[in-house]
């Protein structure tokens, strides 16, 4: 099968693998996290990287952007940032006698929203239209965002000073929430050697064009999802809504996002059909920030990831034709 850019599925898989390998040489020991970001991009979703300072969140985003063709916009969120600093502003040109739109950084293929929780809620809300509808409205005029469009936001934990909690409506716009964590000691030693002569990001060259990624996104929508897989998704979503330690379970929008992520995961791994392993592999990243725990669960230190894995463990896995096909090949 060829997409609109003339790439076959095999060629697309090869390009994605090259991109992962290139970024993996800069951000060591985080291959799965790199793959998850690309899977989110294939589905057309956005990613929230949440972790303590200094573990490579910004470097990872910059490396992925440098490995892809297309425009890059960066927004350094601060407490005094205004919505117009994100979306853009209309500027009056006296010699023309008219207003001219000066685009903000959000009108880019890849947008790095650095430390998103340091901006006030009013500015954070300026991202909602862009994330959901792929457009921005300034002074009553609507401007479409370029394709593909991906928002990669970084966030420090909420206990740090000078931060604002992201509202649930905005958290739900992120397809995935990913935590990087500390690298292993061997990777950290290797990192010291590789970065001794300077940053490696500037030396990266694009291996994937923006229009090629847009073509892959269209192919992902054609990945087959059997009825048994859809029932599996709904069963788990319903279980989260009944769980005693969850006060707010997975929404229907969360179920849709989960199915899309499973389609992208299958495509990334060379298949045009979804199997249960695809669903389970992306579950924690897609669902953990979409459930609200009870106060007792939060006080006990329980995390959303733990409860999602518990529900998965106690839900029977369907045997799909895709699973049988894989086993017989």
PDB file of C-alpha atoms in Angstrom:
ATOM      1  CA  UNK A   1       0.000   0.000   0.000  1.00  0.00           C
ATOM      2  CA  UNK A   2       1.268   3.484  -0.923  1.00  0.00           C
ATOM      3  CA  UNK A   3       0.366   6.664   0.909  1.00  0.00           C
ATOM      4  CA  UNK A   4      -0.078  10.035  -0.783  1.00  0.00           C
ATOM      5  CA  UNK A   5       3.687  10.653  -0.704  1.00  0.00           C
ATOM      6  CA  UNK A   6       4.393   7.442  -2.628  1.00  0.00           C
ATOM      7  CA  UNK A   7       5.818   5.587   0.390  1.00  0.00           C
ATOM      8  CA  UNK A   8       4.964   1.953   0.945  1.00  0.00           C
ATOM      9  CA  UNK A   9       4.323   0.702   4.470  1.00  0.00           C
ATOM     10  CA  UNK A  10       7.731  -0.995   4.441  1.00  0.00           C
ATOM     11  CA  UNK A  11       9.467   2.235   3.399  1.00  0.00           C
ATOM     12  CA  UNK A  12       7.599   4.144   6.091  1.00  0.00           C
ATOM     13  CA  UNK A  13       8.677   1.619   8.741  1.00  0.00           C
ATOM     14  CA  UNK A  14      12.287   1.961   7.603  1.00  0.00           C
ATOM     15  CA  UNK A  15      12.170   5.763   7.887  1.00  0.00           C
ATOM     16  CA  UNK A  16      10.616   5.589  11.344  1.00  0.00           C
ATOM     17  CA  UNK A  17      13.303   3.151  12.477  1.00  0.00           C
ATOM     18  CA  UNK A  18      16.038   5.463  11.186  1.00  0.00           C
ATOM     19  CA  UNK A  19      14.493   8.380  13.054  1.00  0.00           C
ATOM     20  CA  UNK A  20      14.342   6.400  16.305  1.00  0.00           C
ATOM     21  CA  UNK A  21      17.954   5.282  15.901  1.00  0.00           C
ATOM     22  CA  UNK A  22      19.129   8.843  15.294  1.00  0.00           C
ATOM     23  CA  UNK A  23      17.360  10.296  18.336  1.00  0.00           C
ATOM     24  CA  UNK A  24      18.460   7.329  20.441  1.00  0.00           C
ATOM     25  CA  UNK A  25      22.080   8.332  19.849  1.00  0.00           C
ATOM     26  CA  UNK A  26      21.411  11.702  21.479  1.00  0.00           C
ATOM     27  CA  UNK A  27      19.007  10.745  24.279  1.00  0.00           C
ATOM     28  CA  UNK A  28      20.449   7.479  25.524  1.00  0.00           C
ATOM     29  CA  UNK A  29      18.467   4.694  27.138  1.00  0.00           C
ATOM     30  CA  UNK A  30      15.045   6.109  26.259  1.00  0.00           C
ATOM     31  CA  UNK A  31      14.214   4.172  23.118  1.00  0.00           C
ATOM     32  CA  UNK A  32      10.723   3.179  24.240  1.00  0.00           C
ATOM     33  CA  UNK A  33       9.877   6.787  25.110  1.00  0.00           C
ATOM     34  CA  UNK A  34      11.120   7.923  21.693  1.00  0.00           C
ATOM     35  CA  UNK A  35       8.958   5.298  20.003  1.00  0.00           C
ATOM     36  CA  UNK A  36       5.900   6.341  22.023  1.00  0.00           C
ATOM     37  CA  UNK A  37       6.298   9.959  20.917  1.00  0.00           C
ATOM     38  CA  UNK A  38       6.480   8.882  17.268  1.00  0.00           C
ATOM     39  CA  UNK A  39       3.441   6.654  17.778  1.00  0.00           C
ATOM     40  CA  UNK A  40       1.567   9.652  19.178  1.00  0.00           C
ATOM     41  CA  UNK A  41       2.666  11.682  16.172  1.00  0.00           C
ATOM     42  CA  UNK A  42       1.445   8.982  13.772  1.00  0.00           C
ATOM     43  CA  UNK A  43      -1.964   9.140  15.430  1.00  0.00           C
ATOM     44  CA  UNK A  44      -1.970  12.940  15.298  1.00  0.00           C
ATOM     45  CA  UNK A  45      -1.905  13.281  19.087  1.00  0.00           C
ATOM     46  CA  UNK A  46       0.041  15.429  21.514  1.00  0.00           C
ATOM     47  CA  UNK A  47       2.454  14.385  24.257  1.00  0.00           C
ATOM     48  CA  UNK A  48       3.085  15.646  27.779  1.00  0.00           C
ATOM     49  CA  UNK A  49       6.565  14.857  29.106  1.00  0.00           C
ATOM     50  CA  UNK A  50       6.345  15.065  32.875  1.00  0.00           C
ATOM     51  CA  UNK A  51       9.392  14.668  35.089  1.00  0.00           C
ATOM     52  CA  UNK A  52      11.866  16.464  37.319  1.00  0.00           C
ATOM     53  CA  UNK A  53      14.265  19.005  35.766  1.00  0.00           C
ATOM     54  CA  UNK A  54      17.426  17.833  34.068  1.00  0.00           C
ATOM     55  CA  UNK A  55      16.472  14.382  32.774  1.00  0.00           C
ATOM     56  CA  UNK A  56      16.462  15.359  29.098  1.00  0.00           C
ATOM     57  CA  UNK A  57      12.853  16.309  28.306  1.00  0.00           C
ATOM     58  CA  UNK A  58      13.717  19.370  26.243  1.00  0.00           C
ATOM     59  CA  UNK A  59      16.686  17.665  24.574  1.00  0.00           C
ATOM     60  CA  UNK A  60      14.455  14.778  23.513  1.00  0.00           C
ATOM     61  CA  UNK A  61      11.906  17.110  21.930  1.00  0.00           C
ATOM     62  CA  UNK A  62      14.586  19.132  20.138  1.00  0.00           C
ATOM     63  CA  UNK A  63      16.217  15.941  18.808  1.00  0.00           C
ATOM     64  CA  UNK A  64      12.921  14.662  17.391  1.00  0.00           C
ATOM     65  CA  UNK A  65      12.183  18.038  15.801  1.00  0.00           C
ATOM     66  CA  UNK A  66      15.668  18.209  14.278  1.00  0.00           C
ATOM     67  CA  UNK A  67      15.199  14.714  12.822  1.00  0.00           C
ATOM     68  CA  UNK A  68      12.056  15.756  10.985  1.00  0.00           C
ATOM     69  CA  UNK A  69      11.638  18.258   8.207  1.00  0.00           C
ATOM     70  CA  UNK A  70       9.171  21.059   8.791  1.00  0.00           C
ATOM     71  CA  UNK A  71       8.878  24.077  11.017  1.00  0.00           C
ATOM     72  CA  UNK A  72       9.656  24.130  14.733  1.00  0.00           C
ATOM     73  CA  UNK A  73       8.107  26.559  17.205  1.00  0.00           C
ATOM     74  CA  UNK A  74       9.273  26.874  20.798  1.00  0.00           C
ATOM     75  CA  UNK A  75       7.350  28.524  23.613  1.00  0.00           C
ATOM     76  CA  UNK A  76       9.071  29.067  26.942  1.00  0.00           C
ATOM     77  CA  UNK A  77       6.157  29.280  29.340  1.00  0.00           C
ATOM     78  CA  UNK A  78       6.487  31.808  32.150  1.00  0.00           C
ATOM     79  CA  UNK A  79       4.058  33.399  34.580  1.00  0.00           C
ATOM     80  CA  UNK A  80       3.813  36.604  32.503  1.00  0.00           C
ATOM     81  CA  UNK A  81       3.278  34.892  29.128  1.00  0.00           C
ATOM     82  CA  UNK A  82       0.161  36.155  27.333  1.00  0.00           C
ATOM     83  CA  UNK A  83      -2.174  34.152  25.042  1.00  0.00           C
ATOM     84  CA  UNK A  84      -1.131  36.339  22.091  1.00  0.00           C
ATOM     85  CA  UNK A  85       2.477  35.233  22.658  1.00  0.00           C
ATOM     86  CA  UNK A  86       1.276  31.726  21.790  1.00  0.00           C
ATOM     87  CA  UNK A  87      -1.274  32.252  19.022  1.00  0.00           C
ATOM     88  CA  UNK A  88       0.021  35.429  17.387  1.00  0.00           C
ATOM     89  CA  UNK A  89      -1.252  38.985  17.126  1.00  0.00           C
ATOM     90  CA  UNK A  90      -2.689  41.390  14.543  1.00  0.00           C
ATOM     91  CA  UNK A  91      -0.355  44.353  13.993  1.00  0.00           C
ATOM     92  CA  UNK A  92      -1.527  47.590  12.349  1.00  0.00           C
ATOM     93  CA  UNK A  93       0.590  48.658   9.367  1.00  0.00           C
ATOM     94  CA  UNK A  94       0.073  52.442   8.844  1.00  0.00           C
ATOM     95  CA  UNK A  95       1.594  52.486   5.359  1.00  0.00           C
ATOM     96  CA  UNK A  96      -0.874  49.803   4.252  1.00  0.00           C
ATOM     97  CA  UNK A  97      -3.782  51.090   6.289  1.00  0.00           C
ATOM     98  CA  UNK A  98      -4.653  47.575   7.467  1.00  0.00           C
ATOM     99  CA  UNK A  99      -3.920  44.993  10.102  1.00  0.00           C
ATOM    100  CA  UNK A 100      -1.417  42.228   9.394  1.00  0.00           C
ATOM    101  CA  UNK A 101      -1.371  38.932  11.259  1.00  0.00           C
ATOM    102  CA  UNK A 102       1.948  38.043  12.860  1.00  0.00           C
ATOM    103  CA  UNK A 103       1.839  34.300  13.485  1.00  0.00           C
ATOM    104  CA  UNK A 104       2.794  32.953  16.878  1.00  0.00           C
ATOM    105  CA  UNK A 105       4.993  29.890  17.456  1.00  0.00           C
ATOM    106  CA  UNK A 106       1.922  27.646  17.681  1.00  0.00           C
ATOM    107  CA  UNK A 107       1.599  27.806  13.874  1.00  0.00           C
ATOM    108  CA  UNK A 108       4.413  25.293  13.327  1.00  0.00           C
ATOM    109  CA  UNK A 109       4.609  21.600  12.497  1.00  0.00           C
ATOM    110  CA  UNK A 110       6.239  20.719  15.816  1.00  0.00           C
ATOM    111  CA  UNK A 111       5.750  22.949  18.854  1.00  0.00           C
ATOM    112  CA  UNK A 112       7.824  22.629  22.013  1.00  0.00           C
ATOM    113  CA  UNK A 113       5.827  24.016  24.929  1.00  0.00           C
ATOM    114  CA  UNK A 114       8.566  24.160  27.550  1.00  0.00           C
ATOM    115  CA  UNK A 115       7.464  24.001  31.206  1.00  0.00           C
ATOM    116  CA  UNK A 116       3.832  24.436  30.279  1.00  0.00           C
ATOM    117  CA  UNK A 117       2.659  24.471  33.895  1.00  0.00           C
ATOM    118  CA  UNK A 118       4.572  27.685  34.640  1.00  0.00           C
ATOM    119  CA  UNK A 119       2.072  29.754  32.650  1.00  0.00           C
ATOM    120  CA  UNK A 120      -1.159  31.082  34.101  1.00  0.00           C
ATOM    121  CA  UNK A 121      -4.385  29.161  33.298  1.00  0.00           C
ATOM    122  CA  UNK A 122      -5.508  31.894  30.878  1.00  0.00           C
ATOM    123  CA  UNK A 123      -2.445  31.309  28.708  1.00  0.00           C
ATOM    124  CA  UNK A 124      -2.673  27.531  29.035  1.00  0.00           C
ATOM    125  CA  UNK A 125      -6.239  27.687  27.729  1.00  0.00           C
ATOM    126  CA  UNK A 126      -4.981  29.386  24.556  1.00  0.00           C
ATOM    127  CA  UNK A 127      -3.659  25.985  23.519  1.00  0.00           C
ATOM    128  CA  UNK A 128      -7.015  24.199  23.739  1.00  0.00           C
ATOM    129  CA  UNK A 129      -8.364  25.229  20.325  1.00  0.00           C
ATOM    130  CA  UNK A 130      -5.047  24.471  18.652  1.00  0.00           C
ATOM    131  CA  UNK A 131      -4.725  21.037  20.270  1.00  0.00           C
ATOM    132  CA  UNK A 132      -8.274  19.903  19.586  1.00  0.00           C
ATOM    133  CA  UNK A 133      -9.318  21.661  16.383  1.00  0.00           C
ATOM    134  CA  UNK A 134      -5.928  22.291  14.726  1.00  0.00           C
ATOM    135  CA  UNK A 135      -6.602  26.008  14.342  1.00  0.00           C
ATOM    136  CA  UNK A 136      -6.292  29.300  16.187  1.00  0.00           C
ATOM    137  CA  UNK A 137      -8.615  32.293  16.213  1.00  0.00           C
ATOM    138  CA  UNK A 138      -7.186  35.801  16.560  1.00  0.00           C
ATOM    139  CA  UNK A 139      -9.404  38.899  16.429  1.00  0.00           C
ATOM    140  CA  UNK A 140     -12.252  36.834  15.009  1.00  0.00           C
ATOM    141  CA  UNK A 141     -10.187  35.376  12.166  1.00  0.00           C
ATOM    142  CA  UNK A 142      -9.427  31.649  12.131  1.00  0.00           C
ATOM    143  CA  UNK A 143      -6.052  30.372  10.924  1.00  0.00           C
ATOM    144  CA  UNK A 144      -5.508  26.638  10.237  1.00  0.00           C
ATOM    145  CA  UNK A 145      -2.408  24.989  11.658  1.00  0.00           C
ATOM    146  CA  UNK A 146       0.067  23.287   9.316  1.00  0.00           C
ATOM    147  CA  UNK A 147      -0.044  19.535   8.760  1.00  0.00           C
ATOM    148  CA  UNK A 148       1.247  17.590  10.528  1.00  0.00           C
ATOM    149  CA  UNK A 149       0.907  19.399  13.851  1.00  0.00           C
ATOM    150  CA  UNK A 150       2.318  18.017  17.102  1.00  0.00           C
ATOM    151  CA  UNK A 151       2.518  19.703  20.487  1.00  0.00           C
ATOM    152  CA  UNK A 152       5.232  18.320  22.745  1.00  0.00           C
ATOM    153  CA  UNK A 153       4.904  19.872  26.189  1.00  0.00           C
ATOM    154  CA  UNK A 154       7.242  19.475  29.140  1.00  0.00           C
ATOM    155  CA  UNK A 155       6.098  19.804  32.715  1.00  0.00           C
ATOM    156  CA  UNK A 156       7.835  19.692  36.058  1.00  0.00           C
ATOM    157  CA  UNK A 157       6.060  18.023  38.980  1.00  0.00           C
ATOM    158  CA  UNK A 158       3.482  20.164  40.696  1.00  0.00           C
ATOM    159  CA  UNK A 159       5.308  20.432  44.013  1.00  0.00           C
ATOM    160  CA  UNK A 160       7.850  22.816  42.486  1.00  0.00           C
ATOM    161  CA  UNK A 161       7.325  26.522  43.170  1.00  0.00           C
ATOM    162  CA  UNK A 162       5.839  28.821  40.554  1.00  0.00           C
ATOM    163  CA  UNK A 163       3.703  26.231  38.779  1.00  0.00           C
ATOM    164  CA  UNK A 164      -0.005  26.037  37.973  1.00  0.00           C
ATOM    165  CA  UNK A 165      -1.971  22.827  37.791  1.00  0.00           C
ATOM    166  CA  UNK A 166      -3.113  21.936  34.274  1.00  0.00           C
ATOM    167  CA  UNK A 167      -6.926  21.738  34.136  1.00  0.00           C
ATOM    168  CA  UNK A 168      -8.448  18.331  33.461  1.00  0.00           C
ATOM    169  CA  UNK A 169      -9.875  19.568  30.125  1.00  0.00           C
ATOM    170  CA  UNK A 170      -6.374  20.356  28.889  1.00  0.00           C
ATOM    171  CA  UNK A 171      -4.809  17.179  30.292  1.00  0.00           C
ATOM    172  CA  UNK A 172      -7.392  15.192  28.328  1.00  0.00           C
ATOM    173  CA  UNK A 173      -6.176  16.830  25.084  1.00  0.00           C
ATOM    174  CA  UNK A 174      -2.831  15.082  25.438  1.00  0.00           C
ATOM    175  CA  UNK A 175      -2.824  11.658  23.813  1.00  0.00           C
ATOM    176  CA  UNK A 176      -0.001  10.463  26.059  1.00  0.00           C
ATOM    177  CA  UNK A 177       1.743  11.401  29.267  1.00  0.00           C
ATOM    178  CA  UNK A 178       5.293  10.053  29.421  1.00  0.00           C
ATOM    179  CA  UNK A 179       7.818  10.057  32.243  1.00  0.00           C
ATOM    180  CA  UNK A 180      11.499   9.738  31.353  1.00  0.00           C
ATOM    181  CA  UNK A 181      13.131   8.976  34.706  1.00  0.00           C
ATOM    182  CA  UNK A 182      16.852   8.828  35.414  1.00  0.00           C
ATOM    183  CA  UNK A 183      19.095   7.045  32.890  1.00  0.00           C
ATOM    184  CA  UNK A 184      20.966   3.911  33.909  1.00  0.00           C
ATOM    185  CA  UNK A 185      24.549   4.397  35.109  1.00  0.00           C
ATOM    186  CA  UNK A 186      26.031   2.937  31.904  1.00  0.00           C
ATOM    187  CA  UNK A 187      23.930   5.250  29.737  1.00  0.00           C
ATOM    188  CA  UNK A 188      24.881   8.224  31.895  1.00  0.00           C
ATOM    189  CA  UNK A 189      28.586   7.392  31.533  1.00  0.00           C
ATOM    190  CA  UNK A 190      28.145   7.088  27.769  1.00  0.00           C
ATOM    191  CA  UNK A 191      26.272  10.405  27.739  1.00  0.00           C
ATOM    192  CA  UNK A 192      29.162  12.191  29.439  1.00  0.00           C
ATOM    193  CA  UNK A 193      31.545  10.957  26.757  1.00  0.00           C
ATOM    194  CA  UNK A 194      29.320  11.781  23.800  1.00  0.00           C
ATOM    195  CA  UNK A 195      28.378  15.273  24.969  1.00  0.00           C
ATOM    196  CA  UNK A 196      31.859  16.242  26.113  1.00  0.00           C
ATOM    197  CA  UNK A 197      32.560  18.159  22.896  1.00  0.00           C
ATOM    198  CA  UNK A 198      29.195  19.950  22.893  1.00  0.00           C
ATOM    199  CA  UNK A 199      25.525  19.422  22.096  1.00  0.00           C
ATOM    200  CA  UNK A 200      24.711  16.679  19.605  1.00  0.00           C
ATOM    201  CA  UNK A 201      21.309  18.046  18.605  1.00  0.00           C
ATOM    202  CA  UNK A 202      22.734  20.698  16.267  1.00  0.00           C
ATOM    203  CA  UNK A 203      24.448  17.987  14.201  1.00  0.00           C
ATOM    204  CA  UNK A 204      21.211  16.081  13.500  1.00  0.00           C
ATOM    205  CA  UNK A 205      19.807  16.051   9.969  1.00  0.00           C
ATOM    206  CA  UNK A 206      16.165  15.438   8.989  1.00  0.00           C
ATOM    207  CA  UNK A 207      15.444  11.839   8.023  1.00  0.00           C
ATOM    208  CA  UNK A 208      11.684  12.267   7.598  1.00  0.00           C
ATOM    209  CA  UNK A 209       9.817  15.037   5.790  1.00  0.00           C
ATOM    210  CA  UNK A 210       6.698  16.674   7.189  1.00  0.00           C
ATOM    211  CA  UNK A 211       4.606  15.622   4.187  1.00  0.00           C
ATOM    212  CA  UNK A 212       5.817  12.018   4.623  1.00  0.00           C
ATOM    213  CA  UNK A 213       4.609  12.028   8.234  1.00  0.00           C
ATOM    214  CA  UNK A 214       1.273  13.495   7.102  1.00  0.00           C
ATOM    215  CA  UNK A 215       0.950  10.631   4.603  1.00  0.00           C
ATOM    216  CA  UNK A 216       1.720   8.072   7.306  1.00  0.00           C
ATOM    217  CA  UNK A 217      -0.956   9.600   9.520  1.00  0.00           C
ATOM    218  CA  UNK A 218      -3.517   8.990   6.787  1.00  0.00           C
ATOM    219  CA  UNK A 219      -2.372   5.386   6.476  1.00  0.00           C
ATOM    220  CA  UNK A 220      -2.721   4.824  10.223  1.00  0.00           C
ATOM    221  CA  UNK A 221      -6.435   5.579  10.005  1.00  0.00           C
ATOM    222  CA  UNK A 222      -6.772   2.529   7.750  1.00  0.00           C
ATOM    223  CA  UNK A 223      -5.323   0.086  10.299  1.00  0.00           C
ATOM    224  CA  UNK A 224      -8.016  -2.530  10.998  1.00  0.00           C
ATOM    225  CA  UNK A 225      -9.553  -2.841  14.467  1.00  0.00           C
ATOM    226  CA  UNK A 226     -11.735  -5.925  14.968  1.00  0.00           C
ATOM    227  CA  UNK A 227     -14.956  -5.848  16.958  1.00  0.00           C
ATOM    228  CA  UNK A 228     -13.405  -8.037  19.665  1.00  0.00           C
ATOM    229  CA  UNK A 229     -10.659  -5.446  20.175  1.00  0.00           C
ATOM    230  CA  UNK A 230     -13.205  -2.632  20.386  1.00  0.00           C
ATOM    231  CA  UNK A 231     -15.177  -4.608  22.976  1.00  0.00           C
ATOM    232  CA  UNK A 232     -11.942  -5.121  24.931  1.00  0.00           C
ATOM    233  CA  UNK A 233     -11.390  -1.347  25.013  1.00  0.00           C
ATOM    234  CA  UNK A 234     -14.939  -0.622  26.144  1.00  0.00           C
ATOM    235  CA  UNK A 235     -14.844  -3.331  28.821  1.00  0.00           C
ATOM    236  CA  UNK A 236     -11.712  -1.834  30.371  1.00  0.00           C
ATOM    237  CA  UNK A 237     -13.133   1.695  30.170  1.00  0.00           C
ATOM    238  CA  UNK A 238     -16.287   0.560  31.954  1.00  0.00           C
ATOM    239  CA  UNK A 239     -14.211  -1.232  34.597  1.00  0.00           C
ATOM    240  CA  UNK A 240     -12.328   2.003  35.313  1.00  0.00           C
ATOM    241  CA  UNK A 241     -15.643   3.808  35.859  1.00  0.00           C
ATOM    242  CA  UNK A 242     -16.727   1.205  38.432  1.00  0.00           C
ATOM    243  CA  UNK A 243     -13.369   0.878  40.209  1.00  0.00           C
ATOM    244  CA  UNK A 244     -13.568   1.666  43.931  1.00  0.00           C
ATOM    245  CA  UNK A 245     -10.255   3.534  43.928  1.00  0.00           C
ATOM    246  CA  UNK A 246     -11.067   5.682  40.881  1.00  0.00           C
ATOM    247  CA  UNK A 247     -13.485   8.604  41.255  1.00  0.00           C
ATOM    248  CA  UNK A 248     -13.549   9.478  37.541  1.00  0.00           C
ATOM    249  CA  UNK A 249     -12.886   6.785  34.964  1.00  0.00           C
ATOM    250  CA  UNK A 250     -11.898   6.758  31.299  1.00  0.00           C
ATOM    251  CA  UNK A 251     -14.113   8.988  29.158  1.00  0.00           C
ATOM    252  CA  UNK A 252     -15.405   8.025  25.701  1.00  0.00           C
ATOM    253  CA  UNK A 253     -12.862  10.459  24.250  1.00  0.00           C
ATOM    254  CA  UNK A 254     -10.192   8.532  26.140  1.00  0.00           C
ATOM    255  CA  UNK A 255     -11.401   5.261  24.620  1.00  0.00           C
ATOM    256  CA  UNK A 256     -11.219   6.783  21.125  1.00  0.00           C
ATOM    257  CA  UNK A 257      -7.710   8.086  21.796  1.00  0.00           C
ATOM    258  CA  UNK A 258      -6.665   4.660  23.079  1.00  0.00           C
ATOM    259  CA  UNK A 259      -7.910   2.920  19.932  1.00  0.00           C
ATOM    260  CA  UNK A 260      -6.085   5.438  17.746  1.00  0.00           C
ATOM    261  CA  UNK A 261      -2.861   4.942  19.684  1.00  0.00           C
ATOM    262  CA  UNK A 262      -3.200   1.161  19.284  1.00  0.00           C
ATOM    263  CA  UNK A 263      -3.624   1.628  15.525  1.00  0.00           C
ATOM    264  CA  UNK A 264      -0.476   3.759  15.399  1.00  0.00           C
ATOM    265  CA  UNK A 265       1.423   1.222  17.514  1.00  0.00           C
ATOM    266  CA  UNK A 266       0.455  -1.575  15.122  1.00  0.00           C
ATOM    267  CA  UNK A 267       1.467   0.530  12.103  1.00  0.00           C
ATOM    268  CA  UNK A 268       4.786   1.447  13.712  1.00  0.00           C
ATOM    269  CA  UNK A 269       5.527  -2.255  14.187  1.00  0.00           C
ATOM    270  CA  UNK A 270       4.717  -3.187  10.601  1.00  0.00           C
ATOM    271  CA  UNK A 271       1.087  -4.322  10.801  1.00  0.00           C
ATOM    272  CA  UNK A 272      -2.147  -3.014   9.328  1.00  0.00           C
ATOM    273  CA  UNK A 273      -4.296  -4.691  11.996  1.00  0.00           C
ATOM    274  CA  UNK A 274      -4.454  -4.266  15.785  1.00  0.00           C
ATOM    275  CA  UNK A 275      -3.807  -7.102  18.230  1.00  0.00           C
ATOM    276  CA  UNK A 276      -4.396  -7.075  22.021  1.00  0.00           C
ATOM    277  CA  UNK A 277      -0.686  -6.546  22.696  1.00  0.00           C
ATOM    278  CA  UNK A 278      -0.897  -3.212  20.853  1.00  0.00           C
ATOM    279  CA  UNK A 279      -3.728  -2.115  23.105  1.00  0.00           C
ATOM    280  CA  UNK A 280      -1.894  -3.119  26.275  1.00  0.00           C
ATOM    281  CA  UNK A 281       1.433  -1.604  25.199  1.00  0.00           C
ATOM    282  CA  UNK A 282       0.071   1.938  24.988  1.00  0.00           C
ATOM    283  CA  UNK A 283      -2.475   1.705  27.815  1.00  0.00           C
ATOM    284  CA  UNK A 284      -0.426   3.261  30.624  1.00  0.00           C
ATOM    285  CA  UNK A 285       0.800   6.205  28.525  1.00  0.00           C
ATOM    286  CA  UNK A 286      -2.658   6.960  27.111  1.00  0.00           C
ATOM    287  CA  UNK A 287      -4.883   6.330  30.128  1.00  0.00           C
ATOM    288  CA  UNK A 288      -3.002   7.136  33.341  1.00  0.00           C
ATOM    289  CA  UNK A 289      -3.689  10.888  33.144  1.00  0.00           C
ATOM    290  CA  UNK A 290      -7.326  10.321  32.151  1.00  0.00           C
ATOM    291  CA  UNK A 291      -8.414   8.752  35.439  1.00  0.00           C
ATOM    292  CA  UNK A 292      -8.955  10.657  38.678  1.00  0.00           C
ATOM    293  CA  UNK A 293      -8.102   8.728  41.821  1.00  0.00           C
ATOM    294  CA  UNK A 294     -10.032   8.884  45.058  1.00  0.00           C
ATOM    295  CA  UNK A 295      -8.445  10.918  47.885  1.00  0.00           C
ATOM    296  CA  UNK A 296      -7.669   7.686  49.739  1.00  0.00           C
ATOM    297  CA  UNK A 297      -5.790   6.298  46.743  1.00  0.00           C
ATOM    298  CA  UNK A 298      -3.741   9.469  46.353  1.00  0.00           C
ATOM    299  CA  UNK A 299      -2.858   9.534  50.048  1.00  0.00           C
ATOM    300  CA  UNK A 300      -1.709   5.917  49.883  1.00  0.00           C
ATOM    301  CA  UNK A 301       0.657   6.733  47.024  1.00  0.00           C
ATOM    302  CA  UNK A 302      -1.235   4.750  44.399  1.00  0.00           C
ATOM    303  CA  UNK A 303      -0.727   5.924  40.816  1.00  0.00           C
ATOM    304  CA  UNK A 304      -2.984   5.881  37.798  1.00  0.00           C
ATOM    305  CA  UNK A 305      -0.524   3.607  36.000  1.00  0.00           C
ATOM    306  CA  UNK A 306      -0.821   1.004  38.747  1.00  0.00           C
ATOM    307  CA  UNK A 307      -4.616   0.951  38.619  1.00  0.00           C
ATOM    308  CA  UNK A 308      -4.699   0.775  34.821  1.00  0.00           C
ATOM    309  CA  UNK A 309      -2.341  -2.212  34.908  1.00  0.00           C
ATOM    310  CA  UNK A 310      -4.492  -3.817  37.603  1.00  0.00           C
ATOM    311  CA  UNK A 311      -7.603  -3.493  35.448  1.00  0.00           C
ATOM    312  CA  UNK A 312      -5.755  -4.885  32.429  1.00  0.00           C
ATOM    313  CA  UNK A 313      -4.558  -7.836  34.478  1.00  0.00           C
ATOM    314  CA  UNK A 314      -8.091  -8.746  35.535  1.00  0.00           C
ATOM    315  CA  UNK A 315      -9.742  -8.291  32.118  1.00  0.00           C
ATOM    316  CA  UNK A 316      -9.815 -11.330  29.784  1.00  0.00           C
ATOM    317  CA  UNK A 317      -7.819 -10.752  26.607  1.00  0.00           C
ATOM    318  CA  UNK A 318      -9.710 -11.443  23.365  1.00  0.00           C
ATOM    319  CA  UNK A 319      -8.316 -13.832  20.788  1.00  0.00           C
ATOM    320  CA  UNK A 320      -8.493 -11.874  17.539  1.00  0.00           C
ATOM    321  CA  UNK A 321      -7.860 -13.022  14.006  1.00  0.00           C
ATOM    322  CA  UNK A 322      -4.814 -10.781  14.058  1.00  0.00           C
ATOM    323  CA  UNK A 323      -3.382 -12.750  16.992  1.00  0.00           C
ATOM    324  CA  UNK A 324      -3.999 -16.035  15.220  1.00  0.00           C
ATOM    325  CA  UNK A 325      -2.460 -14.654  12.039  1.00  0.00           C
ATOM    326  CA  UNK A 326       0.663 -13.577  13.947  1.00  0.00           C
ATOM    327  CA  UNK A 327       0.979 -16.949  15.685  1.00  0.00           C
ATOM    328  CA  UNK A 328       0.720 -18.871  12.407  1.00  0.00           C
ATOM    329  CA  UNK A 329       3.264 -16.716  10.563  1.00  0.00           C
TER     330      UNK A 329
END
